[in-house]
Amino acid sequence: MKHEQIKDYYGKVLHGSDDLQTNACCTDTDLPDYIKSALSKVHDEVMARYYGCGLVNPAELKGMRILDLGAGSGRDCYVLSQLVGEDGEVVGVDMTEEQLDVANRHIDYHAEKFGYGASNVRFLKGYIERLDDLDLEDNSFDLIVSNCVINLSPDKQAVLEQAYRLLKPGGEIYFSDVYAGRRIPSHLAEDPVLYGECLSGAFYWHDFVTTAKAAGFLDPRLVEDRPLTIDNPEIEQKVGHIGFYSATYRLFKLLNLDPQCEDYGQAVIYKGTIDHHPHSYLLDKHHLIETGKVFPVCRNTWQMLHDTRLARHFDFIGDDSTHYGVFEGCGTTLPFDTTGGSDESGGGCC
Ligand SMILES: C[S@@+](CC[C@H](N)C(=O)[O-])C[C@H]1O[C@@H](n2cnc3c(N)ncnc32)[C@H](O)[C@@H]1O
């Protein structure tokens, strides 16, 4: 699908969340109170033009520099603006003029509402496949987020490569998107409504993992996932048995990750010190790390905690001087839980 058609959909066809024809977008799950409080401070016009598929809400954001790919009217940027604090910075990129107009119109409103002397948010017009057209430095962002956008890109590999380039070592892209349980046939991919509704451009999950690895993100971690119901009989008829899922992945830019999870006899202990996470920290769907408990990890997980902004919240046991073979508990399970629940039982890996 061409950029112009997508711009048309988000700039001219849709005027607000109520115009969407399916519920693929706008499917926020239960949100913690501090996020609800941050959302309550976002301007009504920005909220009305929200088309995401789940709030992007990584922990430990104070002082971070964050880039939002496909920021739309800026809802997530204005939430993140509060979470990074006045010393942090949030940059939103989008290609659709009408969405950027809404986002830009309320910059001063939000700075004042959050009690900031100057806004820590700015929006840039551009394509997420061509971030090198914008004046953004390599290795300069702690985090890149995105909410229901990459499925719309005609060149998803370029988006991930650009993200990799812009992230600092130890940084991560943490993003929610729509995925498909199978590769989408081309006649559906060319349907402007199916595409605009974030369905028929969706990555088949296995292709996503392959593409992410090719872009340099060697060990993609699934944080949560949920099957999507479409709730539109005409569109359900068109897509047939293709299952769609909303999922959040985190991809760390770490240079020395193993292609598989390897056991070096290492373990971590979570100190319980990340704001809003006193009892446990959820690294990903298979790693709910309880406070104070010795938690065995593979070398990749160790690096995700040790070589990133999360390090000061953990004690680290062991080193990687001796290899003990494959990390026990690693499996080849499907990333999506088709019953709709998130496995927070902890332990294991991948
Ligand atoms: C489904 S909306 C999500 C917007 C926003 N993240 C939110 O949660 O409300 C998709 C947004 O991505 C933007 N977009 C889609 N493809 C893009 C691309 N290739 N480059 C830049 N922006 C893009 C659209 O303009 C639109 O604002």
Coordinates of C-alpha atoms and ligand atoms in Angstrom, one line a residue:
M1 CA 0.0 0.0 0.0
K2 CA 1.3 3.4 -0.9
H3 CA 2.1 6.1 1.7
E4 CA -0.4 8.5 0.1
Q5 CA -3.3 6.1 0.6
I6 CA -2.5 5.6 4.2
K7 CA -2.1 9.4 4.7
D8 CA -5.5 9.7 3.1
Y9 CA -7.0 7.2 5.5
Y10 CA -5.6 8.8 8.7
G11 CA -5.8 12.4 7.5
K12 CA -9.1 12.5 5.6
V13 CA -11.2 9.3 5.9
L14 CA -11.0 9.1 9.7
H15 CA -11.9 12.0 11.9
G16 CA -11.8 10.2 15.2
S17 CA -11.6 6.8 16.9
D18 CA -15.3 6.3 16.3
D19 CA -14.8 6.2 12.5
L20 CA -12.7 3.0 12.7
Q21 CA -14.5 0.1 11.1
T22 CA -13.0 -2.7 13.3
N23 CA -11.6 -2.8 16.8
A24 CA -8.1 -3.7 15.7
C25 CA -7.0 -0.2 16.9
C26 CA -8.1 1.3 20.2
T27 CA -7.9 -1.8 22.3
D28 CA -6.2 -0.6 25.5
T29 CA -6.2 -3.3 28.2
D30 CA -6.4 -2.6 31.9
L31 CA -4.1 0.3 32.7
P32 CA -2.3 1.0 36.0
D33 CA -3.5 4.0 37.9
Y34 CA -0.4 6.1 37.3
I35 CA -1.0 5.7 33.5
K36 CA -4.7 6.5 33.9
S37 CA -3.7 9.6 35.7
A38 CA -1.2 10.6 33.0
L39 CA -3.8 10.0 30.3
S40 CA -6.4 12.1 32.1
K41 CA -4.1 15.1 31.6
V42 CA -4.0 14.7 27.8
H43 CA -6.0 17.1 25.7
D44 CA -9.5 15.8 24.5
E45 CA -8.7 16.6 20.9
V46 CA -5.5 14.5 21.0
M47 CA -7.4 11.6 22.7
A48 CA -10.2 11.7 20.1
R49 CA -7.7 11.1 17.3
Y50 CA -6.0 8.1 19.0
Y51 CA -5.7 5.1 16.8
G52 CA -3.3 2.9 18.6
C53 CA -3.6 -0.8 19.7
G54 CA -2.4 -0.8 23.3
L55 CA -0.5 1.7 25.4
V56 CA 3.2 1.5 25.1
N57 CA 4.3 1.5 28.7
P58 CA 7.9 0.4 29.4
A59 CA 9.1 1.0 33.0
E60 CA 12.0 3.1 34.2
L61 CA 11.7 6.2 31.9
K62 CA 12.9 9.1 34.0
G63 CA 15.3 11.3 32.0
M64 CA 15.1 9.1 28.9
R65 CA 15.2 10.3 25.3
I66 CA 12.4 8.6 23.4
L67 CA 11.4 8.5 19.7
D68 CA 7.8 7.6 18.8
L69 CA 7.4 6.2 15.3
G70 CA 4.0 7.1 13.8
A71 CA 3.1 9.4 16.7
G72 CA -0.3 10.4 15.2
S73 CA -2.1 13.1 17.3
G74 CA 0.5 12.6 20.0
R75 CA -1.4 10.7 22.8
D76 CA 1.5 8.4 23.7
C77 CA 4.1 11.2 23.4
Y78 CA 2.2 13.3 25.9
V79 CA 1.9 10.4 28.3
L80 CA 5.6 9.7 27.9
S81 CA 6.4 13.4 28.3
Q82 CA 5.1 13.0 31.9
L83 CA 7.0 9.8 32.5
V84 CA 10.4 11.0 31.3
G85 CA 10.0 14.2 33.4
E86 CA 11.2 17.6 32.4
D87 CA 14.8 16.5 31.9
G88 CA 13.8 13.8 29.4
E89 CA 12.7 14.3 25.8
V90 CA 10.1 12.9 23.4
V91 CA 10.3 13.2 19.7
G92 CA 7.2 12.0 17.6
V93 CA 7.5 11.3 13.9
D94 CA 4.5 11.0 11.6
M95 CA 3.8 11.5 7.9
T96 CA 0.2 12.7 8.1
E97 CA -0.3 16.5 8.2
E98 CA -3.7 16.4 9.8
Q99 CA -2.5 14.2 12.7
L100 CA 0.6 16.4 13.2
D101 CA -1.5 19.5 13.2
V102 CA -3.5 18.2 16.2
A103 CA -0.3 17.0 18.0
N104 CA 1.4 20.4 17.5
R105 CA -1.6 22.5 18.4
H106 CA -1.4 21.3 22.0
I107 CA 2.3 21.4 22.8
D108 CA 2.1 24.5 25.0
Y109 CA -1.1 23.3 26.7
H110 CA 0.6 20.1 27.8
A111 CA 3.8 21.8 29.0
E112 CA 1.7 24.1 31.2
K113 CA -0.5 21.2 32.4
F114 CA 2.6 19.2 33.4
G115 CA 4.2 22.3 35.1
Y116 CA 7.2 22.3 32.7
G117 CA 9.1 25.6 32.0
A118 CA 9.5 24.4 28.4
S119 CA 8.0 21.6 26.5
N120 CA 10.0 18.4 26.3
V121 CA 8.0 17.1 23.2
R122 CA 8.4 17.9 19.6
F123 CA 6.9 16.4 16.4
L124 CA 8.6 15.9 13.1
K125 CA 7.0 15.3 9.7
G126 CA 8.6 12.3 8.0
Y127 CA 8.5 8.7 7.0
I128 CA 9.6 6.0 9.5
E129 CA 11.4 4.1 6.7
R130 CA 13.5 7.2 6.0
L131 CA 14.4 8.6 9.4
D132 CA 17.8 9.5 7.9
D133 CA 16.0 12.4 6.1
L134 CA 15.4 13.9 9.6
D135 CA 18.1 15.5 11.6
L136 CA 18.4 12.7 14.2
E137 CA 21.8 11.5 15.3
D138 CA 22.9 7.8 15.2
N139 CA 22.9 6.1 18.7
S140 CA 21.0 8.9 20.3
F141 CA 17.8 7.5 21.7
D142 CA 17.4 5.4 24.8
L143 CA 14.1 4.1 23.6
I144 CA 12.0 3.9 20.5
V145 CA 8.3 3.2 20.9
S146 CA 5.5 2.8 18.4
N147 CA 1.8 2.0 18.6
C148 CA 0.0 0.3 15.8
V149 CA 2.1 1.8 13.0
I150 CA 4.7 -0.6 11.7
N151 CA 2.0 -2.9 10.2
L152 CA 1.2 0.0 7.9
S153 CA 4.7 0.4 6.5
P154 CA 5.4 -0.9 3.0
D155 CA 9.1 -1.5 4.1
K156 CA 9.1 -2.9 7.6
Q157 CA 12.8 -4.0 7.4
A158 CA 13.9 -0.4 6.7
V159 CA 11.9 0.8 9.7
L160 CA 13.6 -1.7 12.0
E161 CA 17.0 -0.9 10.5
Q162 CA 16.5 2.8 11.1
A163 CA 15.4 2.1 14.6
Y164 CA 18.6 0.1 15.2
R165 CA 20.7 2.9 13.9
L166 CA 19.1 5.5 16.1
L167 CA 19.2 3.5 19.4
K168 CA 22.0 3.9 21.8
P169 CA 23.8 0.5 22.6
G170 CA 21.6 -1.0 25.3
G171 CA 18.6 0.9 24.1
E172 CA 15.4 -0.8 22.9
I173 CA 12.5 -0.5 20.6
Y174 CA 9.3 -1.3 22.7
F175 CA 6.3 -1.4 20.5
S176 CA 2.7 -2.6 20.2
D177 CA 1.4 -3.7 16.8
V178 CA -1.0 -6.0 15.0
Y179 CA 0.4 -9.4 13.8
A180 CA -1.2 -12.1 11.7
G181 CA -1.1 -15.9 12.3
R182 CA -0.4 -16.4 8.6
R183 CA 1.0 -14.6 5.6
I184 CA -1.7 -12.3 4.1
P185 CA -2.7 -12.9 0.5
S186 CA -2.0 -10.0 -1.9
H187 CA -5.7 -9.3 -2.8
L188 CA -6.3 -8.6 0.9
A189 CA -3.1 -6.5 1.3
E190 CA -4.4 -4.3 -1.5
D191 CA -7.7 -3.6 0.2
P192 CA -7.5 0.0 1.4
V193 CA -9.9 -0.4 4.3
L194 CA -8.4 -3.7 5.5
Y195 CA -4.9 -2.1 5.3
G196 CA -5.9 1.2 6.8
E197 CA -7.6 -0.6 9.7
C198 CA -4.2 -2.2 10.5
L199 CA -5.0 -5.7 9.5
S200 CA -3.8 -6.6 6.0
G201 CA -0.4 -5.0 6.3
A202 CA 0.3 -7.0 9.5
F203 CA 3.5 -9.0 9.8
Y204 CA 3.0 -12.8 9.9
W205 CA 4.7 -13.3 13.3
H206 CA 7.4 -15.6 12.0
D207 CA 8.4 -13.2 9.3
F208 CA 8.5 -10.5 12.0
V209 CA 11.0 -12.4 14.1
T210 CA 13.2 -13.1 11.0
T211 CA 13.1 -9.5 9.9
A212 CA 13.9 -8.2 13.4
K213 CA 17.0 -10.5 13.6
A214 CA 18.1 -9.4 10.2
A215 CA 17.9 -5.7 11.3
G216 CA 20.3 -6.6 14.2
F217 CA 17.8 -7.3 17.0
L218 CA 19.0 -10.8 17.7
D219 CA 16.6 -11.9 20.5
P220 CA 13.1 -10.4 20.1
R221 CA 11.1 -10.7 23.3
L222 CA 7.3 -10.8 23.4
V223 CA 5.9 -8.9 26.3
E224 CA 2.2 -9.5 25.9
D225 CA -0.3 -10.5 23.3
R226 CA -4.0 -10.8 22.7
P227 CA -6.1 -12.2 19.9
L228 CA -8.1 -9.4 18.2
T229 CA -11.7 -9.7 17.5
I230 CA -12.8 -7.7 14.4
D231 CA -16.5 -7.3 15.2
N232 CA -17.4 -6.4 11.6
P233 CA -19.1 -9.2 9.7
E234 CA -18.1 -7.9 6.3
I235 CA -14.4 -7.7 7.2
E236 CA -14.6 -11.0 9.1
Q237 CA -15.9 -12.6 5.9
K238 CA -13.0 -11.2 3.9
V239 CA -10.2 -12.3 6.2
G240 CA -11.6 -15.8 6.8
H241 CA -9.4 -17.9 9.1
I242 CA -6.5 -15.5 9.3
G243 CA -6.1 -14.8 13.0
F244 CA -5.0 -11.3 14.1
Y245 CA -3.2 -10.4 17.3
S246 CA -2.2 -7.3 19.1
A247 CA 1.2 -7.8 20.6
T248 CA 3.9 -5.9 22.3
Y249 CA 7.5 -6.8 21.6
R250 CA 10.8 -5.4 23.0
L251 CA 13.9 -5.6 20.9
F252 CA 17.2 -4.6 22.6
K253 CA 20.2 -3.3 20.7
L254 CA 22.8 -5.5 22.3
L255 CA 25.8 -6.5 20.2
N256 CA 26.8 -9.9 21.7
L257 CA 23.5 -11.8 22.1
D258 CA 23.5 -15.5 21.4
P259 CA 21.3 -16.8 18.6
Q260 CA 19.7 -19.2 21.2
C261 CA 19.4 -19.0 25.0
E262 CA 22.6 -20.3 26.5
D263 CA 23.3 -21.4 30.1
Y264 CA 26.3 -19.8 31.8
G265 CA 25.0 -20.5 35.3
Q266 CA 24.0 -16.9 35.8
A267 CA 21.2 -15.5 37.9
V268 CA 19.8 -12.1 38.9
I269 CA 18.0 -10.7 41.9
Y270 CA 15.5 -7.9 41.4
K271 CA 15.7 -5.2 44.1
G272 CA 12.1 -4.1 43.8
T273 CA 13.3 -0.5 43.1
I274 CA 11.7 0.3 39.8
D275 CA 8.9 2.9 40.3
H276 CA 5.4 1.3 40.3
H277 CA 6.9 -2.2 40.3
P278 CA 7.8 -3.0 44.0
H279 CA 6.9 -6.7 43.9
S280 CA 8.2 -8.0 40.5
Y281 CA 9.5 -6.8 37.2
L282 CA 8.1 -8.3 34.0
L283 CA 11.0 -8.3 31.5
D284 CA 8.8 -10.2 29.0
K285 CA 6.0 -12.7 28.9
H286 CA 8.3 -15.5 30.2
H287 CA 10.3 -13.6 32.7
L288 CA 8.3 -12.3 35.7
I289 CA 11.1 -11.6 38.1
E290 CA 10.0 -11.5 41.7
T291 CA 11.6 -9.1 44.2
G292 CA 14.4 -10.6 46.3
K293 CA 14.3 -14.1 44.6
V294 CA 17.4 -15.6 42.9
F295 CA 16.2 -15.9 39.3
P296 CA 18.3 -18.1 36.9
V297 CA 18.8 -16.5 33.5
C298 CA 20.4 -17.3 30.2
R299 CA 23.2 -15.0 29.0
N300 CA 20.9 -13.0 26.7
T301 CA 18.5 -12.2 29.6
W302 CA 21.5 -11.3 31.8
Q303 CA 22.6 -8.8 29.1
M304 CA 19.1 -7.3 28.8
L305 CA 19.3 -6.5 32.5
H306 CA 23.0 -5.8 33.0
D307 CA 23.9 -3.8 29.9
T308 CA 20.8 -1.5 29.8
R309 CA 19.1 1.2 31.9
L310 CA 17.7 -1.6 34.1
A311 CA 21.0 -2.6 35.6
R312 CA 20.9 -0.6 38.8
H313 CA 17.7 -2.4 39.9
F314 CA 19.3 -5.9 39.9
D315 CA 22.1 -7.8 41.7
F316 CA 24.0 -10.1 39.3
I317 CA 25.3 -13.5 40.3
G318 CA 27.9 -15.3 38.2
D319 CA 29.7 -14.4 35.0
D320 CA 30.0 -15.9 31.5
S321 CA 33.3 -17.7 32.0
T322 CA 31.8 -21.3 31.9
H323 CA 29.2 -22.5 29.5
Y324 CA 26.8 -25.2 30.7
G325 CA 24.9 -25.9 27.5
V326 CA 21.5 -24.9 26.3
F327 CA 19.5 -22.9 28.9
E328 CA 16.9 -25.2 30.4
G329 CA 13.3 -24.1 29.8
C330 CA 13.9 -22.6 26.4
G331 CA 11.3 -23.9 24.0
T332 CA 9.8 -23.4 20.6
T333 CA 6.3 -22.4 21.7
L334 CA 4.2 -20.1 19.6
P335 CA 4.6 -16.5 20.7
F336 CA 0.9 -15.9 20.8
D337 CA -1.4 -17.3 23.4
T338 CA -4.6 -18.0 21.4
T339 CA -6.6 -18.3 24.6
G340 CA -6.0 -14.6 25.2
G341 CA -4.2 -14.7 28.6
S342 CA -0.7 -13.6 29.4
D343 CA 1.5 -16.2 31.1
E344 CA 3.0 -14.4 34.1
S345 CA 4.1 -17.6 35.9
G346 CA 7.8 -16.6 35.5
G347 CA 10.9 -18.7 35.1
G348 CA 12.0 -20.4 31.9
C349 CA 13.1 -18.5 28.9
C350 CA 11.7 -17.7 25.5
Ligands
LIG1 C1 -3.0 3.5 13.5 S1 -2.4 5.2 13.6 C2 -1.6 5.2 15.2 C3 -1.2 6.6 15.6 C4 -0.6 6.7 17.0 N1 0.5 5.9 17.2 C5 -1.7 6.4 18.0 O1 -1.5 5.5 18.8 O2 -2.8 7.1 18.0 C6 -1.0 5.1 12.4 C7 -0.3 6.4 12.3 O3 1.0 6.1 11.7 C8 1.3 7.0 10.7 N2 2.1 6.3 9.7 C9 1.7 5.2 9.0 N3 2.7 4.8 8.2 C10 3.7 5.7 8.4 C11 5.0 5.9 7.8 N4 5.4 5.0 6.9 N5 5.7 7.0 8.2 C12 5.3 7.8 9.1 N6 4.1 7.7 9.7 C13 3.3 6.7 9.3 C14 -0.1 7.5 10.2 O4 0.0 8.8 9.7 C15 -0.9 7.5 11.5 O5 -0.9 8.7 12.2

